[in-house]
CSV table of C-alpha atoms and ligand atoms in Angstrom, one decimal:
chain,number,residue,atom,x,y,z
A,211,MET,CA,37.3,59.3,-39.8
A,212,LYS,CA,39.1,60.3,-43.1
A,213,LYS,CA,42.1,58.1,-42.0
A,214,ALA,CA,39.9,55.1,-41.3
A,215,ALA,CA,38.2,55.5,-44.7
A,216,THR,CA,41.6,55.7,-46.4
A,217,ILE,CA,42.8,52.5,-44.6
A,218,ILE,CA,39.6,50.7,-45.7
A,219,VAL,CA,40.1,51.8,-49.3
A,220,LEU,CA,43.7,50.7,-49.2
A,221,ILE,CA,42.8,47.3,-47.8
A,222,LEU,CA,40.2,46.9,-50.6
A,223,ILE,CA,42.7,47.9,-53.2
A,224,VAL,CA,45.3,45.4,-51.9
A,225,PHE,CA,42.7,42.7,-51.7
A,226,THR,CA,41.3,43.1,-55.1
A,227,GLN,CA,44.7,43.6,-56.7
A,228,ASN,CA,46.1,40.4,-55.2
A,229,VAL,CA,43.2,38.2,-56.1
A,230,LYS,CA,43.3,38.7,-59.9
A,231,ALA,CA,41.0,36.1,-61.2
A,232,GLN,CA,39.6,35.2,-64.6
A,233,GLN,CA,37.8,38.5,-65.2
A,234,GLY,CA,35.2,38.3,-67.9
A,235,TYR,CA,35.1,34.5,-67.6
A,236,GLN,CA,32.2,33.0,-69.6
A,237,PRO,CA,31.6,29.3,-69.0
A,238,THR,CA,31.3,27.2,-72.2
A,239,GLU,CA,28.2,25.2,-73.0
A,240,GLU,CA,30.2,22.1,-71.9
A,241,ASN,CA,31.0,23.7,-68.6
A,242,LEU,CA,27.4,24.7,-68.0
A,243,LYS,CA,26.3,21.1,-68.9
A,244,ASN,CA,28.8,19.8,-66.4
A,245,ARG,CA,27.5,22.2,-63.7
A,246,GLU,CA,24.1,20.7,-64.2
A,247,TRP,CA,25.5,17.2,-64.0
A,248,PHE,CA,27.3,18.2,-60.8
A,249,GLN,CA,24.2,19.6,-59.2
A,250,ASP,CA,22.3,16.4,-60.1
A,251,ALA,CA,25.1,14.2,-58.8
A,252,LYS,CA,24.6,15.3,-55.1
A,253,PHE,CA,27.0,12.8,-53.4
A,254,GLY,CA,30.8,12.7,-53.8
A,255,LEU,CA,33.6,10.9,-52.0
A,256,PHE,CA,36.5,13.1,-50.8
A,257,ILE,CA,39.8,11.2,-50.6
A,258,HIS,CA,42.8,12.6,-48.6
A,259,TRP,CA,45.6,10.2,-49.3
A,260,GLY,CA,49.3,10.8,-49.2
A,261,VAL,CA,52.6,9.7,-47.6
A,262,TYR,CA,51.4,11.4,-44.4
A,263,SER,CA,49.1,8.3,-44.0
A,264,VAL,CA,52.2,6.4,-42.9
A,265,MET,CA,52.3,8.5,-39.8
A,266,ALA,CA,48.6,7.6,-39.1
A,267,GLY,CA,48.1,10.9,-37.4
A,268,GLY,CA,51.1,10.6,-35.1
A,269,GLY,CA,49.0,9.6,-32.2
A,270,ASP,CA,47.3,13.1,-32.1
A,271,LEU,CA,43.8,13.9,-33.1
A,272,GLY,CA,42.9,15.8,-36.2
A,273,ILE,CA,46.4,16.5,-37.6
A,274,ALA,CA,46.9,13.7,-40.1
A,275,GLU,CA,47.8,15.4,-43.3
A,276,TRP,CA,49.1,18.4,-41.3
A,277,ILE,CA,51.7,16.4,-39.4
A,278,MET,CA,54.6,17.9,-41.3
A,279,ASN,CA,53.7,21.4,-40.1
A,280,ASN,CA,52.2,20.6,-36.7
A,281,LYS,CA,55.1,18.4,-35.7
A,282,GLN,CA,57.6,20.8,-37.4
A,283,ILE,CA,59.2,17.9,-39.4
A,284,PRO,CA,62.0,19.4,-41.6
A,285,ILE,CA,61.9,18.5,-45.3
A,286,LYS,CA,65.1,16.4,-44.9
A,287,GLN,CA,63.3,14.1,-42.5
A,288,TYR,CA,59.8,14.2,-44.1
A,289,GLU,CA,61.3,13.2,-47.4
A,290,LYS,CA,62.0,9.8,-45.8
A,291,LEU,CA,58.3,9.1,-45.6
A,292,PRO,CA,57.7,8.2,-49.3
A,293,SER,CA,60.2,5.3,-49.0
A,294,PHE,CA,57.8,3.8,-46.4
A,295,PHE,CA,54.7,4.3,-48.5
A,296,ASN,CA,53.9,1.0,-50.3
A,297,PRO,CA,50.1,0.6,-50.6
A,298,VAL,CA,50.3,-2.9,-52.0
A,299,ASN,CA,46.6,-3.6,-51.2
A,300,PHE,CA,45.4,-0.6,-53.3
A,301,ASP,CA,42.7,-2.0,-55.6
A,302,PRO,CA,41.0,0.8,-57.6
A,303,ALA,CA,38.3,-1.6,-58.8
A,304,GLU,CA,37.5,-2.4,-55.1
A,305,TRP,CA,37.4,1.4,-54.3
A,306,VAL,CA,35.2,2.3,-57.2
A,307,SER,CA,32.8,-0.6,-56.8
A,308,MET,CA,32.3,0.4,-53.2
A,309,VAL,CA,31.8,4.0,-54.3
A,310,LYS,CA,29.0,2.9,-56.7
A,311,LYS,CA,27.3,0.7,-54.1
A,312,ALA,CA,27.4,3.7,-51.8
A,313,GLY,CA,25.4,5.8,-54.3
A,314,ILE,CA,28.4,8.1,-54.9
A,315,LYS,CA,28.7,9.8,-58.3
A,316,TYR,CA,32.1,11.4,-58.2
A,317,ILE,CA,35.4,11.2,-56.4
A,318,THR,CA,37.7,14.2,-55.4
A,319,ILE,CA,41.2,12.9,-54.6
A,320,THR,CA,44.3,14.7,-53.4
A,321,SER,CA,46.7,15.1,-56.3
A,322,LYS,CA,49.0,17.2,-54.1
A,323,HIS,CA,48.3,18.3,-50.5
A,324,HIS,CA,50.2,21.0,-48.6
A,325,ASP,CA,53.2,18.7,-48.1
A,326,GLY,CA,54.0,19.1,-51.8
A,327,PHE,CA,54.1,15.4,-52.5
A,328,ALA,CA,52.6,14.5,-55.9
A,329,MET,CA,50.4,11.4,-55.8
A,330,PHE,CA,50.8,11.1,-59.6
A,331,ASP,CA,53.6,10.6,-62.1
A,332,SER,CA,54.8,14.2,-62.4
A,333,LYS,CA,57.6,15.1,-64.8
A,334,SER,CA,58.1,18.5,-63.3
A,335,SER,CA,59.4,17.1,-60.0
A,336,ASP,CA,60.6,13.7,-58.8
A,337,TYR,CA,58.9,14.4,-55.5
A,338,ASN,CA,56.1,12.0,-56.5
A,339,ILE,CA,54.7,8.6,-55.9
A,340,VAL,CA,56.3,7.0,-59.0
A,341,ASP,CA,59.9,8.3,-58.4
A,342,ARG,CA,60.0,8.2,-54.6
A,343,THR,CA,58.1,5.2,-53.3
A,344,PRO,CA,58.7,1.5,-53.4
A,345,TYR,CA,55.2,1.2,-54.9
A,346,GLY,CA,56.2,3.2,-57.9
A,347,LYS,CA,52.8,3.4,-59.6
A,348,ASP,CA,50.6,6.4,-60.6
A,349,ILE,CA,47.6,5.8,-58.3
A,350,LEU,CA,45.7,8.7,-59.9
A,351,LYS,CA,46.0,7.0,-63.4
A,352,MET,CA,45.0,3.7,-61.9
A,353,LEU,CA,42.0,5.3,-60.2
A,354,LYS,CA,41.0,7.3,-63.3
A,355,ASP,CA,41.1,4.3,-65.6
A,356,GLU,CA,38.8,2.5,-63.2
A,357,CYS,CA,36.5,5.5,-62.8
A,358,ASP,CA,36.2,5.6,-66.6
A,359,ILE,CA,35.3,1.9,-66.7
A,360,GLN,CA,32.6,2.3,-64.0
A,361,GLY,CA,31.3,5.7,-65.0
A,362,ILE,CA,32.4,7.7,-62.0
A,363,LYS,CA,33.8,11.3,-62.5
A,364,LEU,CA,37.2,12.1,-60.9
A,365,PHE,CA,38.1,15.6,-59.5
A,366,PHE,CA,41.5,16.5,-58.2
A,367,TYR,CA,42.1,18.3,-55.0
A,368,HIS,CA,45.2,20.5,-55.6
A,369,SER,CA,46.9,22.5,-52.8
A,370,GLN,CA,48.2,25.9,-53.9
A,371,LEU,CA,50.0,26.0,-50.5
A,372,ASP,CA,53.3,24.0,-50.7
A,373,TRP,CA,55.5,23.2,-47.7
A,374,HIS,CA,58.2,21.5,-49.8
A,375,HIS,CA,58.9,23.7,-52.9
A,376,PRO,CA,61.8,26.1,-52.3
A,377,ASP,CA,60.2,28.8,-54.5
A,378,TYR,CA,57.0,29.0,-52.4
A,379,TYR,CA,58.5,32.2,-51.1
A,380,PRO,CA,57.6,34.5,-49.3
A,381,ARG,CA,56.1,32.0,-46.9
A,382,GLY,CA,52.6,32.3,-45.6
A,383,SER,CA,51.3,31.4,-42.2
A,384,THR,CA,52.4,27.7,-42.3
A,385,GLY,CA,55.4,25.7,-43.5
A,386,LYS,CA,57.9,28.2,-42.3
A,387,VAL,CA,61.5,28.0,-41.0
A,388,PHE,CA,61.2,24.5,-39.6
A,389,THR,CA,61.1,23.1,-43.2
A,390,GLY,CA,64.7,24.1,-43.7
A,391,ARG,CA,64.1,25.9,-46.9
A,392,PRO,CA,66.3,28.9,-47.7
A,393,GLU,CA,64.7,32.2,-46.8
A,394,SER,CA,64.6,33.1,-50.5
A,395,GLY,CA,62.8,31.9,-53.6
A,396,ASP,CA,61.1,33.0,-56.8
A,397,TRP,CA,57.3,33.1,-56.4
A,398,ASN,CA,56.6,33.3,-60.1
A,399,ARG,CA,58.7,30.2,-60.6
A,400,TYR,CA,56.5,28.4,-58.0
A,401,ILE,CA,53.3,29.5,-59.8
A,402,ASP,CA,54.8,28.2,-63.1
A,403,TYR,CA,55.6,24.9,-61.3
A,404,MET,CA,52.1,24.7,-60.0
A,405,ASN,CA,50.6,25.5,-63.5
A,406,THR,CA,52.9,22.9,-65.0
A,407,GLN,CA,51.6,20.2,-62.6
A,408,LEU,CA,48.1,21.3,-63.3
A,409,THR,CA,48.8,21.0,-67.1
A,410,GLU,CA,50.0,17.4,-66.5
A,411,LEU,CA,46.8,16.6,-64.6
A,412,LEU,CA,44.7,18.1,-67.3
A,413,THR,CA,46.6,16.5,-70.2
A,414,ASN,CA,47.5,13.0,-69.1
A,415,TYR,CA,44.4,11.8,-67.2
A,416,GLY,CA,41.5,12.2,-69.7
A,417,GLU,CA,38.4,14.1,-68.8
A,418,VAL,CA,38.9,15.8,-65.4
A,419,GLY,CA,35.6,16.5,-63.6
A,420,GLY,CA,37.1,19.4,-61.6
A,421,ILE,CA,40.0,21.0,-59.8
A,422,TRP,CA,39.3,21.6,-56.0
A,423,PHE,CA,41.9,24.2,-55.0
A,424,ASP,CA,42.9,24.7,-51.4
A,425,GLY,CA,45.4,26.8,-49.5
A,426,MET,CA,45.1,30.4,-50.6
A,427,TRP,CA,44.2,31.2,-47.0
A,428,ASP,CA,47.9,30.6,-46.2
A,429,GLN,CA,48.7,34.0,-47.5
A,430,TRP,CA,46.1,36.4,-48.7
A,431,ASP,CA,48.5,39.1,-49.9
A,432,ALA,CA,50.3,36.7,-52.3
A,433,ASP,CA,49.9,37.2,-56.0
A,434,TRP,CA,48.2,33.9,-56.8
A,435,GLN,CA,47.8,34.8,-60.4
A,436,LEU,CA,44.4,33.0,-60.6
A,437,ASP,CA,43.7,34.7,-63.9
A,438,GLU,CA,46.6,32.7,-65.5
A,439,THR,CA,45.8,29.4,-63.6
A,440,TYR,CA,42.1,29.5,-64.2
A,441,ALA,CA,42.5,30.5,-67.9
A,442,LEU,CA,45.0,27.6,-68.3
A,443,ILE,CA,42.6,25.1,-66.8
A,444,HIS,CA,39.6,26.3,-68.9
A,445,LYS,CA,41.8,26.3,-72.0
A,446,LEU,CA,43.0,22.8,-71.5
A,447,GLN,CA,39.6,21.5,-70.5
A,448,PRO,CA,36.8,24.0,-70.7
A,449,GLY,CA,34.4,21.6,-69.1
A,450,THR,CA,36.5,21.1,-65.9
A,451,LEU,CA,34.8,22.7,-62.9
A,452,ILE,CA,37.0,24.9,-60.8
A,453,GLY,CA,36.3,25.4,-57.1
A,454,SER,CA,38.6,26.9,-54.4
A,455,ASN,CA,38.3,26.4,-50.7
A,456,HIS,CA,39.3,30.0,-49.9
A,457,HIS,CA,36.3,30.4,-47.7
A,458,LYS,CA,35.3,33.7,-49.4
A,459,ALA,CA,32.7,34.6,-52.1
A,460,PRO,CA,33.7,32.9,-55.4
A,461,PHE,CA,36.1,34.7,-57.7
A,462,PRO,CA,35.6,35.0,-61.5
A,463,GLY,CA,36.6,31.8,-63.2
A,464,GLU,CA,35.2,29.5,-60.4
A,465,ASP,CA,32.4,27.2,-61.4
A,466,PHE,CA,31.3,26.0,-58.0
A,467,GLN,CA,31.4,27.1,-54.4
A,468,MET,CA,32.3,24.8,-51.5
A,469,PHE,CA,31.7,25.1,-47.8
A,470,GLU,CA,34.0,23.3,-45.4
A,471,ARG,CA,32.4,21.2,-42.6
A,472,ASP,CA,29.3,23.5,-42.6
A,473,LEU,CA,26.1,23.8,-44.6
A,474,PRO,CA,26.1,26.7,-47.0
A,475,GLY,CA,26.1,30.0,-45.2
A,476,GLU,CA,26.6,28.5,-41.8
A,477,ASN,CA,29.8,28.7,-39.8
A,478,THR,CA,29.8,26.5,-36.8
A,479,MET,CA,33.4,25.3,-37.5
A,480,GLY,CA,34.9,28.7,-38.2
A,481,PHE,CA,36.1,28.1,-41.8
A,482,ASN,CA,33.3,29.7,-43.7
A,483,GLN,CA,34.1,33.4,-43.2
A,484,THR,CA,31.7,34.5,-45.9
A,485,GLY,CA,28.0,34.3,-45.4
A,486,THR,CA,27.7,34.6,-49.2
A,487,ILE,CA,25.9,31.7,-50.9
A,488,SER,CA,26.5,32.3,-54.6
A,489,GLU,CA,24.3,31.2,-57.5
A,490,LEU,CA,27.0,28.8,-58.5
A,491,PRO,CA,26.6,25.0,-57.9
A,492,LEU,CA,27.2,24.4,-54.2
A,493,GLU,CA,29.0,21.7,-52.3
A,494,MET,CA,29.8,21.1,-48.6
A,495,CYS,CA,32.6,18.8,-47.5
A,496,GLU,CA,32.7,16.8,-44.2
A,497,THR,CA,34.8,14.3,-42.5
A,498,MET,CA,33.7,10.9,-41.2
A,499,ASN,CA,35.5,11.4,-37.9
A,500,GLY,CA,37.5,14.6,-37.1
A,501,SER,CA,40.4,14.0,-39.6
A,502,TRP,CA,40.8,14.3,-43.3
A,503,GLY,CA,43.9,12.1,-43.6
A,504,PHE,CA,44.1,8.7,-42.0
A,505,ASN,CA,44.3,9.0,-38.2
A,506,ILE,CA,44.5,5.7,-36.4
A,507,LYS,CA,43.5,7.3,-33.1
A,508,ASP,CA,40.5,9.3,-34.3
A,509,GLN,CA,37.5,7.1,-33.5
A,510,ASP,CA,35.0,9.9,-33.3
A,511,TYR,CA,33.0,8.6,-36.2
A,512,LYS,CA,29.8,10.4,-37.1
A,513,SER,CA,26.7,8.2,-37.2
A,514,VAL,CA,25.0,7.1,-40.5
A,515,LYS,CA,21.9,8.9,-39.3
A,516,ARG,CA,23.8,12.2,-38.8
A,517,LEU,CA,25.6,11.9,-42.2
A,518,ILE,CA,22.4,11.1,-44.1
A,519,GLN,CA,20.7,14.1,-42.4
A,520,THR,CA,23.6,16.3,-43.3
A,521,MET,CA,23.4,15.2,-46.9
A,522,VAL,CA,19.6,15.8,-46.9
A,523,ARG,CA,20.1,19.3,-45.4
A,524,ALA,CA,22.8,20.1,-48.0
A,525,ALA,CA,20.4,19.0,-50.7
A,526,GLY,CA,17.8,21.3,-49.1
A,527,TYR,CA,20.3,24.1,-49.9
A,528,GLY,CA,20.8,22.7,-53.4
A,529,ALA,CA,24.3,21.7,-52.3
A,530,ASN,CA,26.3,18.5,-52.9
A,531,PHE,CA,27.6,16.4,-50.0
A,532,LEU,CA,31.4,15.6,-50.4
A,533,LEU,CA,32.1,13.1,-47.7
A,534,ASN,CA,35.7,12.3,-46.8
A,535,THR,CA,37.7,9.2,-46.2
A,536,GLY,CA,41.5,9.0,-45.5
A,537,PRO,CA,42.8,5.7,-46.9
A,538,MET,CA,45.4,3.7,-44.9
A,539,PRO,CA,49.0,3.4,-46.0
A,540,ASN,CA,48.4,-0.2,-47.2
A,541,GLY,CA,45.9,1.1,-49.8
A,542,LYS,CA,42.7,0.0,-48.0
A,543,ILE,CA,39.9,2.3,-47.1
A,544,GLN,CA,39.1,2.1,-43.3
A,545,PRO,CA,36.5,-0.6,-42.8
A,546,GLU,CA,34.5,1.8,-40.5
A,547,ASN,CA,34.2,4.2,-43.4
A,548,VAL,CA,33.2,1.5,-45.9
A,549,ASP,CA,30.4,0.3,-43.6
A,550,THR,CA,29.1,3.9,-43.2
A,551,LEU,CA,29.2,4.6,-47.0
A,552,LEU,CA,27.5,1.3,-47.8
A,553,ALA,CA,24.7,2.1,-45.3
A,554,MET,CA,24.2,5.5,-46.9
A,555,GLY,CA,24.1,3.7,-50.2
A,556,LYS,CA,21.3,1.5,-48.9
A,557,TRP,CA,19.3,4.5,-47.8
A,558,LEU,CA,19.8,6.1,-51.2
A,559,GLU,CA,18.7,3.0,-53.0
A,560,LYS,CA,15.3,3.6,-51.4
A,561,TYR,CA,15.1,7.4,-51.2
A,562,GLY,CA,17.6,8.5,-53.8
A,563,GLU,CA,14.9,10.1,-56.0
A,564,THR,CA,14.3,12.7,-53.3
A,565,ILE,CA,18.0,13.7,-53.5
A,566,TYR,CA,19.6,13.0,-56.9
A,567,GLY,CA,18.6,15.4,-59.6
A,568,THR,CA,16.8,17.7,-57.2
A,569,ARG,CA,17.4,21.4,-56.4
A,570,ARG,CA,16.7,23.3,-53.2
A,571,GLY,CA,13.0,23.2,-52.2
A,572,PRO,CA,10.6,26.0,-51.3
A,573,LEU,CA,11.4,26.0,-47.6
A,574,LYS,CA,14.9,26.7,-46.3
A,575,PRO,CA,16.5,23.9,-44.2
A,576,THR,CA,16.0,24.4,-40.5
A,577,ASP,CA,15.8,22.3,-37.3
A,578,TRP,CA,12.6,20.4,-38.5
A,579,GLY,CA,14.3,19.3,-41.7
A,580,ALA,CA,14.5,20.4,-45.4
A,581,THR,CA,12.7,20.4,-48.7
A,582,THR,CA,14.0,19.4,-52.1
A,583,GLN,CA,12.4,19.8,-55.5
A,584,ALA,CA,12.6,17.3,-58.4
A,585,ASN,CA,12.9,18.3,-62.0
A,586,ASP,CA,9.2,17.4,-62.6
A,587,GLY,CA,8.2,19.9,-59.9
A,588,THR,CA,7.6,17.2,-57.2
A,589,ILE,CA,8.4,18.6,-53.8
A,590,TYR,CA,9.8,16.4,-51.0
A,591,ILE,CA,9.5,17.5,-47.4
A,592,HIS,CA,12.2,15.8,-45.2
A,593,LEU,CA,11.2,15.8,-41.6
A,594,MET,CA,14.0,15.0,-39.2
A,595,ASN,CA,14.2,14.6,-35.4
A,596,LEU,CA,10.5,15.2,-34.9
A,597,LYS,CA,9.8,16.2,-31.3
A,598,ASP,CA,6.1,15.2,-31.3
A,599,GLU,CA,3.2,14.4,-33.7
A,600,ASN,CA,2.2,18.0,-34.5
A,601,LEU,CA,4.5,20.2,-36.6
A,602,LEU,CA,3.8,23.7,-37.9
A,603,LEU,CA,5.6,24.5,-41.2
A,604,PRO,CA,5.7,27.9,-42.9
A,605,SER,CA,3.0,28.3,-45.5
A,606,LEU,CA,4.0,27.2,-49.0
A,607,GLN,CA,2.0,30.1,-50.4
A,608,SER,CA,0.3,27.7,-52.9
A,609,LYS,CA,-2.8,25.5,-52.8
A,610,ILE,CA,-1.9,22.0,-51.7
A,611,LYS,CA,-3.3,19.5,-54.1
A,612,SER,CA,-2.1,16.4,-52.2
A,613,LEU,CA,0.2,15.5,-49.3
A,614,THR,CA,1.3,11.9,-48.9
A,615,TYR,CA,3.9,9.7,-47.2
A,616,PHE,CA,6.8,8.7,-49.6
A,617,ASP,CA,6.9,5.3,-48.1
A,618,SER,CA,3.2,4.2,-48.0
A,619,GLY,CA,1.6,6.7,-50.4
A,620,GLU,CA,-1.0,7.3,-47.6
A,621,LYS,CA,-2.5,10.7,-47.1
A,622,VAL,CA,-0.9,13.0,-44.5
A,623,LYS,CA,-3.3,14.7,-42.0
A,624,PHE,CA,-2.8,18.5,-42.4
A,625,LYS,CA,-4.5,21.8,-41.9
A,626,GLU,CA,-3.6,25.1,-43.5
A,627,ASN,CA,-4.2,28.3,-41.5
A,628,GLU,CA,-2.9,31.8,-41.2
A,629,ASN,CA,0.1,30.5,-39.3
A,630,GLY,CA,1.1,28.0,-41.9
A,631,LEU,CA,0.9,24.3,-42.6
A,632,LEU,CA,0.0,22.2,-39.6
A,633,LEU,CA,1.0,18.6,-40.0
A,634,LYS,CA,0.0,15.6,-37.9
A,635,ILE,CA,2.6,12.8,-38.1
A,636,PRO,CA,1.7,9.9,-35.8
A,637,LYS,CA,4.6,8.3,-34.0
A,638,GLU,CA,4.2,5.1,-35.9
A,639,LYS,CA,4.7,7.0,-39.2
A,640,GLN,CA,7.8,8.8,-38.0
A,641,ASP,CA,11.2,7.5,-39.5
A,642,ARG,CA,14.2,7.7,-37.2
A,643,ILE,CA,16.3,9.3,-39.9
A,644,ASP,CA,14.0,11.1,-42.4
A,645,THR,CA,10.2,11.0,-42.6
A,646,ILE,CA,9.7,12.0,-46.3
A,647,LEU,CA,6.4,13.5,-47.6
A,648,ILE,CA,5.5,14.2,-51.2
A,649,ILE,CA,3.6,17.4,-51.7
A,650,GLU,CA,1.8,18.5,-54.8
A,651,ILE,CA,0.9,22.2,-55.1
B,976,FHN,O1,44.3,22.4,-44.7
B,976,FHN,C1,43.3,21.8,-45.4
B,976,FHN,C2,43.0,20.4,-44.8
B,976,FHN,O2,44.1,19.6,-44.7
B,976,FHN,C3,41.9,19.7,-45.6
B,976,FHN,O3,42.4,19.5,-46.9
B,976,FHN,C4,40.7,20.6,-45.7
B,976,FHN,C5,39.6,20.0,-46.6
B,976,FHN,O4,38.6,20.9,-46.9
B,976,FHN,N1,41.0,21.9,-46.3
B,976,FHN,C6,42.1,22.6,-45.6
B,976,FHN,C7,41.5,23.2,-44.3
B,976,FHN,O5,40.6,24.2,-44.5
């Protein structure tokens, strides 16, 4: 028994030692204000765009941006891809106008994914879109300028995991021998390189909404030096929100918590190893089909109904919905994704007040739906996939002053008893996506 206890203590020591974070971090007023903004914003667009889009998923499902690793493409061969990447149809004004029509309030775009290729004009490595592609332009700068014109915040997804940089050594669980890198390297030099690129992003692109880290899961026992990186970011832009997709409880210095392809606290996809839902602003991210990067074969698109219901359930947890698109190598967003996003925007034009600016409602999301609560105290009950006309909800533990349909303003038939709140929603009043009620208590 003693031996087991010692092992557990050792594991705990190793774990806490390796994940030094920004101990004693106190968010500034500006950061706290941005957290409120973030929680009000509710709906973001995730963009996974890189030279891997040239391969369009390589004819396999779900590996798009992972093609270098999953097809074991050595760096020498993969480095040819940028010379085929020429998104001549990229039109930031078209992207951002579509985003606004879709009711989206912020964009999170890949500045660097695991393949190590910088989608911006980096001076710390020529392995970037300006120096290595025939297109030769800084798409992040172009997108940020347009976001500033149209009032959309821009966040950068930045991979700590790097399959290209020789100093990403020791290796983790991916990007190993096949890359052709020497079995040596200076880890601290890699962290300095990563911090230098982050400094470029936080210096040359104006106000940065946030940094969305990913990739720590590649090697948990590495010394990621988060204390240094997080302190650097918060020094350069105290208002920038830091999140990290490490699938664990948030570390000091992080300003929001994200959940991958699952609602907060759920784990149907196997990513969210922690059941912890922190008090930080929350966000869940989801794909339109089964891939993050562009995958020409992946036609498994989720319906508008399913995506709206996921967004509503996320809001029921007080979480944002970051919905992903993987743009094509010609610079266009897949038309299927545009259609879906515009349909969601139409729904939000009508029902947005029940989502934007709300926080989680008094009843936890469950199979009957979710509840959200507006700043003025108004509570919205979102009923989804009703099985019949009668529905028993848990008691709200408060006297109900009024209960009406959002659409018509008509009174809802209900009875309160010791079992809870019994609703009667006639078939003709039921909406195929979300029957919204307004309750005053
Ligand atoms: O490996 C990445 C993957 O490519 C993608 O970026 C997702 C987005 O949340 N995150 C990692 C998988 O957990």
